[in-house]
PDB file of N, CA and C in Angstrom:
ATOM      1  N   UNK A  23      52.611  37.684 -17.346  1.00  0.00           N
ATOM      2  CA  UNK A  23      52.637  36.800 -16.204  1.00  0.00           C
ATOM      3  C   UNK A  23      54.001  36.835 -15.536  1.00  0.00           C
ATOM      4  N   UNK A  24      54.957  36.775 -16.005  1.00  0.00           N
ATOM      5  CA  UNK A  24      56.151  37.296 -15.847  1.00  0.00           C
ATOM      6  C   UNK A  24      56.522  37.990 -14.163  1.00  0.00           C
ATOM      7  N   UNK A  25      55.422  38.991 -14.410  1.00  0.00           N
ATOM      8  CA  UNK A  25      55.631  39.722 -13.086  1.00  0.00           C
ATOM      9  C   UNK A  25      55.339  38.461 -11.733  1.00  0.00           C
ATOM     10  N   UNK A  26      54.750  37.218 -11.784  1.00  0.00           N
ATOM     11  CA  UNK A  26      54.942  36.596 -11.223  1.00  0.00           C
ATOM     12  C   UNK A  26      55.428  35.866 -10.334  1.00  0.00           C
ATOM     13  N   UNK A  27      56.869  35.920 -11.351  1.00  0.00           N
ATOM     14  CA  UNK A  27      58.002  35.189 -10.161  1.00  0.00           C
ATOM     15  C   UNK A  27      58.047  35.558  -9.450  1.00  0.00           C
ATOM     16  N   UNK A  28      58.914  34.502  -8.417  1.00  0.00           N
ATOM     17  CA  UNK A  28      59.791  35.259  -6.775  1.00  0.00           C
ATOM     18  C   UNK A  28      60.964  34.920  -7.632  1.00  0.00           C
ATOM     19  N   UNK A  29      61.636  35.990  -7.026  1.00  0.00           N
ATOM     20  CA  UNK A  29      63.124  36.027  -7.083  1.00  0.00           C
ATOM     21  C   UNK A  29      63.700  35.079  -5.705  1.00  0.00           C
ATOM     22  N   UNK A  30      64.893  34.827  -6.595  1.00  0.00           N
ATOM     23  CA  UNK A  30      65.361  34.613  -5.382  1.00  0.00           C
ATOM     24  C   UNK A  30      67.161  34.638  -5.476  1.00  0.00           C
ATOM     25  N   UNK A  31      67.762  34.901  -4.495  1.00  0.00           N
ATOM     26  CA  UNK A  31      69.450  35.262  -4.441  1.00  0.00           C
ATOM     27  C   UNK A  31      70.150  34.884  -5.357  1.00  0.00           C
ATOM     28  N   UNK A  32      69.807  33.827  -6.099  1.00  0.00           N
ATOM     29  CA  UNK A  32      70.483  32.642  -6.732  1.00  0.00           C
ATOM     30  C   UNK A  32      70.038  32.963  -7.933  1.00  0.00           C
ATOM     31  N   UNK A  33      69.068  34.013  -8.537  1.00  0.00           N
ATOM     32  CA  UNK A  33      68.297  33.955  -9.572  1.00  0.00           C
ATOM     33  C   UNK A  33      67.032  33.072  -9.189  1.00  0.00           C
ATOM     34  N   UNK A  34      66.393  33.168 -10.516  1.00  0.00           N
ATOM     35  CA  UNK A  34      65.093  32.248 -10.547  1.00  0.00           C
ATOM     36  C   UNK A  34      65.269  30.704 -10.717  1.00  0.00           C
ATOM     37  N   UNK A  35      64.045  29.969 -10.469  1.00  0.00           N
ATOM     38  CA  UNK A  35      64.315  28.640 -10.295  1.00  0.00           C
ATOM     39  C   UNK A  35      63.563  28.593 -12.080  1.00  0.00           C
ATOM     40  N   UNK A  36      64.386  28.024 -12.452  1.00  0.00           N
ATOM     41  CA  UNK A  36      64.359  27.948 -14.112  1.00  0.00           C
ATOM     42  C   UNK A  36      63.550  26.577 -14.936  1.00  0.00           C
ATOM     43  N   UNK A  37      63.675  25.534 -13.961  1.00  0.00           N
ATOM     44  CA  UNK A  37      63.065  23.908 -14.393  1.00  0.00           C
ATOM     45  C   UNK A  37      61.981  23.539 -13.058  1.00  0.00           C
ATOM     46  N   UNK A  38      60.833  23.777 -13.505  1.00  0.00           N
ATOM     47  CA  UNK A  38      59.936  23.178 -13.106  1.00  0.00           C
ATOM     48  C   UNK A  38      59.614  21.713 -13.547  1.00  0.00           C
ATOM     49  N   UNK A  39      59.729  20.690 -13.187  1.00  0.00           N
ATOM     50  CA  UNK A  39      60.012  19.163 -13.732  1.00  0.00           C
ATOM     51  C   UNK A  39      59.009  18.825 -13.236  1.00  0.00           C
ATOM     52  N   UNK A  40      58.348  19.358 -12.609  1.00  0.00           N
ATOM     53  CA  UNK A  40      56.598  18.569 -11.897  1.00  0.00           C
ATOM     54  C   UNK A  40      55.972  19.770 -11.129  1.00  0.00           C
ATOM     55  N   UNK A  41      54.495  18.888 -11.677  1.00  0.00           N
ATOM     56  CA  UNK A  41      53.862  20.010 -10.337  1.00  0.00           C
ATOM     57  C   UNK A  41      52.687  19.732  -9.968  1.00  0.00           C
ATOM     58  N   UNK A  42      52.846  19.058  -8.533  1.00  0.00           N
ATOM     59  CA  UNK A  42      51.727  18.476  -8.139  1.00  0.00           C
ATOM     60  C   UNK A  42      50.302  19.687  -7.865  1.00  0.00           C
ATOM     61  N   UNK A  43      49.571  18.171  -7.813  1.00  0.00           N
ATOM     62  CA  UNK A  43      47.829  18.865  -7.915  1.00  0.00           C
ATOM     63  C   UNK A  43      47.295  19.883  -8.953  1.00  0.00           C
ATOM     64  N   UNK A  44      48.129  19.584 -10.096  1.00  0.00           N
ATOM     65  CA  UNK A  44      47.506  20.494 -11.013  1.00  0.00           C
ATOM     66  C   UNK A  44      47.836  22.190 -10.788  1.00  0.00           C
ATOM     67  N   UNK A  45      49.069  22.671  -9.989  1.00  0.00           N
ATOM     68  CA  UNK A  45      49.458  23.389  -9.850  1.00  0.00           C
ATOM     69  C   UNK A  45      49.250  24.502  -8.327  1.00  0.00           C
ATOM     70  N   UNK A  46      48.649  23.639  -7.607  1.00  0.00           N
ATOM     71  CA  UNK A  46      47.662  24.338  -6.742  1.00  0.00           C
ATOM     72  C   UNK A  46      48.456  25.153  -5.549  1.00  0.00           C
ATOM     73  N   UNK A  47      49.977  25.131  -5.721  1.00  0.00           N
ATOM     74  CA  UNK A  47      50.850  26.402  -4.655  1.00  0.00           C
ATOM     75  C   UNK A  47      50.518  27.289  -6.080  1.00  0.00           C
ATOM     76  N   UNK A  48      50.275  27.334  -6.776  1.00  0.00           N
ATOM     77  CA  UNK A  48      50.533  28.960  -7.618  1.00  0.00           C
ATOM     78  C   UNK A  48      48.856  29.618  -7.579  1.00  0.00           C
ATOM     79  N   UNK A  49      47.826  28.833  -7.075  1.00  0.00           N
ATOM     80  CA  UNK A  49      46.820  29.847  -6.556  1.00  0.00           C
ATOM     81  C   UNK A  49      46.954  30.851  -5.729  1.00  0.00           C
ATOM     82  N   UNK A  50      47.783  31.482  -4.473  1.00  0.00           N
ATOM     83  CA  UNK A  50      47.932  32.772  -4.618  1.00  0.00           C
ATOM     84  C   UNK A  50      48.070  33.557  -5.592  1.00  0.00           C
ATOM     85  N   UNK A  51      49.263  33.233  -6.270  1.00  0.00           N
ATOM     86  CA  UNK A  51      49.611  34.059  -7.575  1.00  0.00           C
ATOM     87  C   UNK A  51      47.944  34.311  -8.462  1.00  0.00           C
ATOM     88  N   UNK A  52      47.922  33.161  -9.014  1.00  0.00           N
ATOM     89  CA  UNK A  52      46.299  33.344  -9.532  1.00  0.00           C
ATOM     90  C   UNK A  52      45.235  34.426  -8.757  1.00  0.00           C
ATOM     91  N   UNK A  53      45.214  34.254  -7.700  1.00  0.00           N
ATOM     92  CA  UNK A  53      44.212  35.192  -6.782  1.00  0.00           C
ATOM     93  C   UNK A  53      44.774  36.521  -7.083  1.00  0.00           C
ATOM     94  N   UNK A  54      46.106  36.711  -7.479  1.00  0.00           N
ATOM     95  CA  UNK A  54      46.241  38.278  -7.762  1.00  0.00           C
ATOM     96  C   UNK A  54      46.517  38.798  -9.234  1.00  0.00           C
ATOM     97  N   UNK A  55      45.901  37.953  -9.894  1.00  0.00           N
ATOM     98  CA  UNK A  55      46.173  37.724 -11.209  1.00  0.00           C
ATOM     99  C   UNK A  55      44.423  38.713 -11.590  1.00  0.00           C
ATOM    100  N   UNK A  56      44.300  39.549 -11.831  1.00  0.00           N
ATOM    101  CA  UNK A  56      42.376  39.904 -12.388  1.00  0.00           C
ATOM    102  C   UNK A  56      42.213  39.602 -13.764  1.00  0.00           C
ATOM    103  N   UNK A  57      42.715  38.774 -15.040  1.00  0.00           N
ATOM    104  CA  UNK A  57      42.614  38.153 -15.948  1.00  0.00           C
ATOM    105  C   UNK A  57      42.453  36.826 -15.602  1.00  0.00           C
ATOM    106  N   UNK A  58      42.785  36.379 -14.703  1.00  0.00           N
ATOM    107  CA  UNK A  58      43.044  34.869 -14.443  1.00  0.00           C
ATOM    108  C   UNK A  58      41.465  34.897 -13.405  1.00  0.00           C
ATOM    109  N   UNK A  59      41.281  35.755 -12.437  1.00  0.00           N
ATOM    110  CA  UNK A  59      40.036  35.779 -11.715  1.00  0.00           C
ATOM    111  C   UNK A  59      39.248  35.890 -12.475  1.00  0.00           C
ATOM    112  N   UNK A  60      38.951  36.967 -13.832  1.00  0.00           N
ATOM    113  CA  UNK A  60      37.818  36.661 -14.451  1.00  0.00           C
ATOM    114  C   UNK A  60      37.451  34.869 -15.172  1.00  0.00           C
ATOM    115  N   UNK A  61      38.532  34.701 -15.269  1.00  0.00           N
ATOM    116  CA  UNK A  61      38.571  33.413 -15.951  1.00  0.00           C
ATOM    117  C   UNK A  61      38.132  32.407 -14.904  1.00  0.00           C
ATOM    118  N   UNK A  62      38.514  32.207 -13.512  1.00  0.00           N
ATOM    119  CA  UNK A  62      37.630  31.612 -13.027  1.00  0.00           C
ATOM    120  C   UNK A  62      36.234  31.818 -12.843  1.00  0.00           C
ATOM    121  N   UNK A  63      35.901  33.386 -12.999  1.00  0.00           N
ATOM    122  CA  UNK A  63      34.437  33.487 -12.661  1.00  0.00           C
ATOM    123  C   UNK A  63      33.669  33.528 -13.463  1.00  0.00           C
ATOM    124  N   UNK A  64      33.951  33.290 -14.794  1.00  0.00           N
ATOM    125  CA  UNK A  64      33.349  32.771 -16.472  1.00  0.00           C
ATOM    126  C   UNK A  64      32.907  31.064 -16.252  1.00  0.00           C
ATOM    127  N   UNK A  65      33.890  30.755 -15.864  1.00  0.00           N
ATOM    128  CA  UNK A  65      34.428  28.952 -16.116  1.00  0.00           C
ATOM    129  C   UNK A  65      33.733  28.181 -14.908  1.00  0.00           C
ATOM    130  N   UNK A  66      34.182  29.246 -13.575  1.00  0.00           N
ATOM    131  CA  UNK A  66      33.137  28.321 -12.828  1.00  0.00           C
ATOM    132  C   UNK A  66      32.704  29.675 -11.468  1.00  0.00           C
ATOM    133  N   UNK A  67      31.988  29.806 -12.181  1.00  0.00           N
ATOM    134  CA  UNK A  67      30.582  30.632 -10.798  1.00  0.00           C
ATOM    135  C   UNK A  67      31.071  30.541  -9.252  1.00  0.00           C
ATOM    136  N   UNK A  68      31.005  29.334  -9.303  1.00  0.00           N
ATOM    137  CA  UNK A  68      30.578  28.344  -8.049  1.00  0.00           C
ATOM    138  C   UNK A  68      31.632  28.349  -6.832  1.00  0.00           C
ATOM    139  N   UNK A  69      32.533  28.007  -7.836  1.00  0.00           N
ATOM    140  CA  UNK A  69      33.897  28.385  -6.753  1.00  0.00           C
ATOM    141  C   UNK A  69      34.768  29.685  -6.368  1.00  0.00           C
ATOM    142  N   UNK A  70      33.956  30.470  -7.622  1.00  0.00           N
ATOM    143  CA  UNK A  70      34.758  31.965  -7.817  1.00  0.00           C
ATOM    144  C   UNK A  70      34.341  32.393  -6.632  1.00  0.00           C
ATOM    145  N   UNK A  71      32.523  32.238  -6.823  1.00  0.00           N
ATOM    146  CA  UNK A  71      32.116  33.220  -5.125  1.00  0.00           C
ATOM    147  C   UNK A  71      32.537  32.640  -3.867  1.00  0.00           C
ATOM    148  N   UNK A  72      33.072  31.174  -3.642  1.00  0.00           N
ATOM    149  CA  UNK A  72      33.280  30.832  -2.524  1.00  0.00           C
ATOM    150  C   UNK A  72      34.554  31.162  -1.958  1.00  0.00           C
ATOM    151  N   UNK A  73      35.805  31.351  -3.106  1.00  0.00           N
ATOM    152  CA  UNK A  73      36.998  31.938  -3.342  1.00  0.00           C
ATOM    153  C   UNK A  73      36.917  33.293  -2.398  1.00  0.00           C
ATOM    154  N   UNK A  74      35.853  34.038  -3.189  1.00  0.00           N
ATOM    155  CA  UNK A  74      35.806  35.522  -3.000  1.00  0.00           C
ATOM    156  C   UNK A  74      35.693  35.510  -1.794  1.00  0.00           C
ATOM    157  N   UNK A  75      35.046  34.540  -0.994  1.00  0.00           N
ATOM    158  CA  UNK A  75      34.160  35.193   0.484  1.00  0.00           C
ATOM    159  C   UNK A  75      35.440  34.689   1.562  1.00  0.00           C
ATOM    160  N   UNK A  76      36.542  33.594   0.817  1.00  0.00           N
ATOM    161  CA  UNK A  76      37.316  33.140   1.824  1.00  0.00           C
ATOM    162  C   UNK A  76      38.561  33.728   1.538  1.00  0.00           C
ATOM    163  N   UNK A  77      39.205  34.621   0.284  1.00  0.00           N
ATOM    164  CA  UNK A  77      40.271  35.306   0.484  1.00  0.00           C
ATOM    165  C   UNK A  77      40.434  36.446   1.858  1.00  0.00           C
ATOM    166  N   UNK A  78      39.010  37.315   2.211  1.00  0.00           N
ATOM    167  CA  UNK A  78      39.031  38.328   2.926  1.00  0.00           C
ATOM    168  C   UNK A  78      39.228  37.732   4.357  1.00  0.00           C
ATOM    169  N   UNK A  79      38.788  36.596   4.720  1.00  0.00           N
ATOM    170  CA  UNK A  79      39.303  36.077   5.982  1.00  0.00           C
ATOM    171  C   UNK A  79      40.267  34.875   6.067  1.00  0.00           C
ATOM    172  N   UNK A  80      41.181  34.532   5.210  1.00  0.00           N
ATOM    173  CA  UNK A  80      42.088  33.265   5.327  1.00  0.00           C
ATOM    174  C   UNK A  80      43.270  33.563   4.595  1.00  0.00           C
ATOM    175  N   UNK A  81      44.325  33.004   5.963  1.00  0.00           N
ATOM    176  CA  UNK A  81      45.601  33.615   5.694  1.00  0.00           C
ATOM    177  C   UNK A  81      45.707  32.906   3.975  1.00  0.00           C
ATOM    178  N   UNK A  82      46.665  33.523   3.398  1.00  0.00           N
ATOM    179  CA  UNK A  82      47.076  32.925   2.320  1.00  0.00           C
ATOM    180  C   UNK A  82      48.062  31.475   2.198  1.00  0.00           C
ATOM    181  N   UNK A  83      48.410  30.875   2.485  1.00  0.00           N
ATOM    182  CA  UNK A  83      48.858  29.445   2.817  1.00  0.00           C
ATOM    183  C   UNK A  83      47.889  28.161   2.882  1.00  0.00           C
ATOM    184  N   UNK A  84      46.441  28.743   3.731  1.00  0.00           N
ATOM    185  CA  UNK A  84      45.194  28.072   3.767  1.00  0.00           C
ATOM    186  C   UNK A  84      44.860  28.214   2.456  1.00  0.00           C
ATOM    187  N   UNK A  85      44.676  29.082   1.540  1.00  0.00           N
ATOM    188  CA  UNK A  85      44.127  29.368   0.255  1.00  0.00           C
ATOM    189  C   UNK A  85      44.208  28.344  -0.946  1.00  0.00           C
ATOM    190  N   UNK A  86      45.396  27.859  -0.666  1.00  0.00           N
ATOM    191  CA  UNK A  86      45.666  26.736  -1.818  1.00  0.00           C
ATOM    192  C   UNK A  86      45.239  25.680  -1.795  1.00  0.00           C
ATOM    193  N   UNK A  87      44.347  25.630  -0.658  1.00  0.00           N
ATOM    194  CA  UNK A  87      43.438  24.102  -0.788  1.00  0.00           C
ATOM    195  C   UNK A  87      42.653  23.889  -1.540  1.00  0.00           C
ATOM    196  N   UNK A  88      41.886  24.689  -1.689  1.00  0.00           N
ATOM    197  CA  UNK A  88      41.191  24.464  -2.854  1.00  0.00           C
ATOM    198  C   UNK A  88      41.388  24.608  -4.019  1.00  0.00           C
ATOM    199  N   UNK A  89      42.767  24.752  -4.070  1.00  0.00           N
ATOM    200  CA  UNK A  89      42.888  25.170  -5.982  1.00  0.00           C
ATOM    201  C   UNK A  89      43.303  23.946  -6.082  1.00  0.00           C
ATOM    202  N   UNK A  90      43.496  22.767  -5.072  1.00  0.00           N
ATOM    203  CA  UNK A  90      44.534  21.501  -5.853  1.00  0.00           C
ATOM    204  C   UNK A  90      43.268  20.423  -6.812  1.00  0.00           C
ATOM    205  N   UNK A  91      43.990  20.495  -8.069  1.00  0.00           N
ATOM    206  CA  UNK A  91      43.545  19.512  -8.988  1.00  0.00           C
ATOM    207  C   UNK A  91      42.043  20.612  -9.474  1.00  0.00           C
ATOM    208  N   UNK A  92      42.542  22.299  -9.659  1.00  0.00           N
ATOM    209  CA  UNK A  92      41.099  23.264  -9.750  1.00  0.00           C
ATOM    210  C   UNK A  92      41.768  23.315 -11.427  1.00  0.00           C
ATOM    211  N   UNK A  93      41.052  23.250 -12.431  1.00  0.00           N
ATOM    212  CA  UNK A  93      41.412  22.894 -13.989  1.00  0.00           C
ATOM    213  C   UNK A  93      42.191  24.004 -14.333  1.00  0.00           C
ATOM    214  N   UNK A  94      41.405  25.639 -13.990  1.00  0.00           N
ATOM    215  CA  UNK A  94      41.367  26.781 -13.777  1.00  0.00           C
ATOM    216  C   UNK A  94      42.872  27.196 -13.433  1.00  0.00           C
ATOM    217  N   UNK A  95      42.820  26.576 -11.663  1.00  0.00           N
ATOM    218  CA  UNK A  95      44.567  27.164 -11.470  1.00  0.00           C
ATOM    219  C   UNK A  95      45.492  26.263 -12.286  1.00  0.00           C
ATOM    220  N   UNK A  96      45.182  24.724 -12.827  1.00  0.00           N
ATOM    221  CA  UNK A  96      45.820  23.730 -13.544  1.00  0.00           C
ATOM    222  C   UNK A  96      46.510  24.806 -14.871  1.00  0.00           C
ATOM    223  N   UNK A  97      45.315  25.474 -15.662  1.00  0.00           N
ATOM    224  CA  UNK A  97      45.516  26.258 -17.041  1.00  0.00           C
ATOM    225  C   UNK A  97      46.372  27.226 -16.424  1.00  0.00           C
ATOM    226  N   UNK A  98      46.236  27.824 -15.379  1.00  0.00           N
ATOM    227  CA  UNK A  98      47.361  29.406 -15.266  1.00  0.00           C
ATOM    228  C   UNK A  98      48.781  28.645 -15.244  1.00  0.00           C
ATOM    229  N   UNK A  99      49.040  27.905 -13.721  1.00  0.00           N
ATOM    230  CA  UNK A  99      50.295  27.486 -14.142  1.00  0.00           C
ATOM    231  C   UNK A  99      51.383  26.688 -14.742  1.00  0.00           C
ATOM    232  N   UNK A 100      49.898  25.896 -16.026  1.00  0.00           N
ATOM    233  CA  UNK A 100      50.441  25.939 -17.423  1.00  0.00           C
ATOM    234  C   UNK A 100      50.914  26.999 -18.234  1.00  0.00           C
ATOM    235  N   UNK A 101      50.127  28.096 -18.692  1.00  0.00           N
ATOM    236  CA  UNK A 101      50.532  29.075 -19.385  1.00  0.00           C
ATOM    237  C   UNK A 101      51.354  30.022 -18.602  1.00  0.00           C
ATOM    238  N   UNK A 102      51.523  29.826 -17.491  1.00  0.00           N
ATOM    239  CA  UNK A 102      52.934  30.509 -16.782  1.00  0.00           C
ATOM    240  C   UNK A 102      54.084  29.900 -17.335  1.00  0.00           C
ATOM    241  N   UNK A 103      54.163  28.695 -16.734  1.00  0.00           N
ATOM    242  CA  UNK A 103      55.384  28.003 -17.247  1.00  0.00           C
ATOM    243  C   UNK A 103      55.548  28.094 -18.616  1.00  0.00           C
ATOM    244  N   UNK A 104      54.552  27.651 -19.688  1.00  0.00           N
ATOM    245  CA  UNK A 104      55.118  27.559 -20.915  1.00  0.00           C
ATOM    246  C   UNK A 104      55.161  29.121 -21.125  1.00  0.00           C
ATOM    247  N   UNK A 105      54.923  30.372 -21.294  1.00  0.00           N
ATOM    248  CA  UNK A 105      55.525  31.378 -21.058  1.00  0.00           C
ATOM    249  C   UNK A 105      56.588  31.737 -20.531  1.00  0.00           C
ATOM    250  N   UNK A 106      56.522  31.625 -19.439  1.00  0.00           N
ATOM    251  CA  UNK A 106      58.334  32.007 -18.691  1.00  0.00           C
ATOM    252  C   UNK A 106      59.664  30.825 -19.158  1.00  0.00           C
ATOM    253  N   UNK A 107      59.381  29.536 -19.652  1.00  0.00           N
ATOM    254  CA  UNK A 107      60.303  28.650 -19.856  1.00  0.00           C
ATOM    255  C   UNK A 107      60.118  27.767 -20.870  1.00  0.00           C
ATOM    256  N   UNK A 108      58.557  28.135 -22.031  1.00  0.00           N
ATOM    257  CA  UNK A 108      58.747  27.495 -23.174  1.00  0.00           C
ATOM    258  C   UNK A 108      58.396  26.145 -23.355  1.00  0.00           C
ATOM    259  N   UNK A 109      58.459  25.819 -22.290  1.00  0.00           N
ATOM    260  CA  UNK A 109      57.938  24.203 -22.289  1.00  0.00           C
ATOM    261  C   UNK A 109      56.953  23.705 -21.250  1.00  0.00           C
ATOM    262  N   UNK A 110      56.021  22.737 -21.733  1.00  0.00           N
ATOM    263  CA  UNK A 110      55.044  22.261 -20.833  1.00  0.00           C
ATOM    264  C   UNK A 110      54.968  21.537 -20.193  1.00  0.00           C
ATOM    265  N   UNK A 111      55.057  21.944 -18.519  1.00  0.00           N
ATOM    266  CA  UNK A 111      55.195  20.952 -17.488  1.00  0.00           C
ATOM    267  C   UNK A 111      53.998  20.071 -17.284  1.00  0.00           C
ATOM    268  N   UNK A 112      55.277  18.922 -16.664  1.00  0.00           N
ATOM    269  CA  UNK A 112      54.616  17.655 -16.635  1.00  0.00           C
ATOM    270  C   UNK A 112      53.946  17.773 -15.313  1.00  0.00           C
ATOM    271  N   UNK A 113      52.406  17.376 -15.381  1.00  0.00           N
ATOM    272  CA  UNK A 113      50.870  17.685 -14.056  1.00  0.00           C
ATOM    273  C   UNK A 113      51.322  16.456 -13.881  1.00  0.00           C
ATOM    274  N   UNK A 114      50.802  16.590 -12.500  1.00  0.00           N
ATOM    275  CA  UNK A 114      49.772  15.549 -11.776  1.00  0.00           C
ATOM    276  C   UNK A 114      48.567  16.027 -11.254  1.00  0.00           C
ATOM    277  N   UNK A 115      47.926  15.444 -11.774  1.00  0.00           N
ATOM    278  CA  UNK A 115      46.335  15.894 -11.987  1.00  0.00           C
ATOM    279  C   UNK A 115      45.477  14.764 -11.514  1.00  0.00           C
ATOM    280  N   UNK A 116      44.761  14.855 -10.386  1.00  0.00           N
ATOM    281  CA  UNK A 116      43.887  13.551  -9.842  1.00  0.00           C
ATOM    282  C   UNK A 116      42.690  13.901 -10.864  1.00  0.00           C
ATOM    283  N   UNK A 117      42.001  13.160 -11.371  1.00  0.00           N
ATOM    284  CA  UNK A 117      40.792  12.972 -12.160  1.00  0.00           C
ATOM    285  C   UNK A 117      39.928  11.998 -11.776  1.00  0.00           C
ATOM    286  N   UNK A 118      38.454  12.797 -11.245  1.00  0.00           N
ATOM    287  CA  UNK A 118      37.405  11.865 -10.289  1.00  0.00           C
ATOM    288  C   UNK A 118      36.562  11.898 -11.239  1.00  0.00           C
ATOM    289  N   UNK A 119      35.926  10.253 -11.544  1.00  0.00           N
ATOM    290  CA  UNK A 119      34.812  10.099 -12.698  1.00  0.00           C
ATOM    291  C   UNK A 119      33.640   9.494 -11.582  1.00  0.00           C
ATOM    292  N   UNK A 120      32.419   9.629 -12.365  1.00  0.00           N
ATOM    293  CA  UNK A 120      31.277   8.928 -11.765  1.00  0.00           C
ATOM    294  C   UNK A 120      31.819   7.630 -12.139  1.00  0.00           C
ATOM    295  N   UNK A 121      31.083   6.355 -10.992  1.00  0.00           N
ATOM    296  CA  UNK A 121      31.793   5.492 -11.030  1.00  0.00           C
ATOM    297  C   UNK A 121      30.587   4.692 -12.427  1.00  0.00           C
ATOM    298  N   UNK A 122      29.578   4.904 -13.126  1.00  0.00           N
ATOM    299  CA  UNK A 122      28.400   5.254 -13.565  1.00  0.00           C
ATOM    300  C   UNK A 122      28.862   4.713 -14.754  1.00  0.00           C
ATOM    301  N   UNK A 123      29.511   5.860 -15.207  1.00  0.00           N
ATOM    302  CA  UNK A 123      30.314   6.401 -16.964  1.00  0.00           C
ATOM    303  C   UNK A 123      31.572   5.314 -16.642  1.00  0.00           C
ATOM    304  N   UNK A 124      32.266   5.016 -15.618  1.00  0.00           N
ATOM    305  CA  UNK A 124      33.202   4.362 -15.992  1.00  0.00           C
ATOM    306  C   UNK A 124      32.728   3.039 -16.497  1.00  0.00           C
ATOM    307  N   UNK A 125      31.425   2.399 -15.869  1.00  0.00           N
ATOM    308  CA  UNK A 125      30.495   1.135 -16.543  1.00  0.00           C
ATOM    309  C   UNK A 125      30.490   0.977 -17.738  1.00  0.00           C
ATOM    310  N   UNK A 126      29.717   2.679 -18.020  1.00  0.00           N
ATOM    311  CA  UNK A 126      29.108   2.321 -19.560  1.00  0.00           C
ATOM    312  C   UNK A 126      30.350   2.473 -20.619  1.00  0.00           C
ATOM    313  N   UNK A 127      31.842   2.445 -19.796  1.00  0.00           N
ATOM    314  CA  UNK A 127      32.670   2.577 -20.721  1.00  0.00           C
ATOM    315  C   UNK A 127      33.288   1.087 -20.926  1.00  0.00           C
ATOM    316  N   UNK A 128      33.583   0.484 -19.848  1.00  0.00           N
ATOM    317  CA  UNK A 128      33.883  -0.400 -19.589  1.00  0.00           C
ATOM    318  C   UNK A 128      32.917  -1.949 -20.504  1.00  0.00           C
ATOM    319  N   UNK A 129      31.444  -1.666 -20.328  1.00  0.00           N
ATOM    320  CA  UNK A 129      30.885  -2.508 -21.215  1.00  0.00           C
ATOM    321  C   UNK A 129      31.097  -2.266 -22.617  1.00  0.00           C
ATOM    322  N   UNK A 130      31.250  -1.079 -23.010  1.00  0.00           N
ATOM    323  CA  UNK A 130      31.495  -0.536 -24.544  1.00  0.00           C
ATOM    324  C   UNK A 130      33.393  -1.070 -24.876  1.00  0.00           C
ATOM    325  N   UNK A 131      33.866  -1.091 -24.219  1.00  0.00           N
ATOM    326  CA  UNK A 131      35.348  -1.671 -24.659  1.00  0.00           C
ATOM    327  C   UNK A 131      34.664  -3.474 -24.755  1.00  0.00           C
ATOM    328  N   UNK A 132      34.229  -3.909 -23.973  1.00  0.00           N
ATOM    329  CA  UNK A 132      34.326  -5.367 -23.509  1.00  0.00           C
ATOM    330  C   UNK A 132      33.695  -5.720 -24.781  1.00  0.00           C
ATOM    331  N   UNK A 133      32.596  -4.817 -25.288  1.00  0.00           N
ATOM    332  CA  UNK A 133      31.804  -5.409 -26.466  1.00  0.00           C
ATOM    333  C   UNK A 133      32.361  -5.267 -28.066  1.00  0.00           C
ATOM    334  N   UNK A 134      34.040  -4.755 -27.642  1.00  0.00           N
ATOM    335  CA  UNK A 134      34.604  -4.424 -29.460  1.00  0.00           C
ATOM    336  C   UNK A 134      35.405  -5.888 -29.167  1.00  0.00           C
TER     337      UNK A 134
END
């Protein structure tokens, strides 16, 4: 993964201390990653083909919309980081529940 980075004049940027949406600026990188593409198209079908049909017409900048809070690009630039720097950055990760399950959780606490 390595081959990853951008360089930059100064060297590399070494402390990643956050990273919003579950990582979702490093979906380019992911899109040129073909270990990381199979892995989305194992994990989820659904978005792989919709991925596929919108890399060939959308600049890359547009692209990262949909990876924010995608579990998929969440796992790559986890195992980027803890690869290139050893330690595991701290997500922000939005997490949407049915509002359903949050009930039947909510009555199951109320009743211990």
């Amino acid at each position: 993964i390595t081959q990853d980075q951008i360089r930059f004049n100064n060297g590399n940027i070494d402390n990643v201390a956050y990273a919003h949406g579950g990582f979702f600026g490093a979906a380019p990188f992911m899109l040129a990653n073909p270990h990381w593409i199979n892995i989305l198209r194992q994990l989820m079908p659904d978005v792989y083909v919709e991925i596929s049909r919108r890399v060939v017409r959308t600049p890359v900048p547009q692209l990262i919309h949909w990876a924010e809070n995608n579990p998929v690009v969440a796992a790559y630039g986890t195992a980027h980081e803890l690869e290139y720097s050893r330690k595991v950055p701290t997500l922000e990760w939005d997490v949407f529940l049915d509002p359903h399950l949050v009930q039947r959780v909510e009555v199951v606490l109320e009743a211990r």
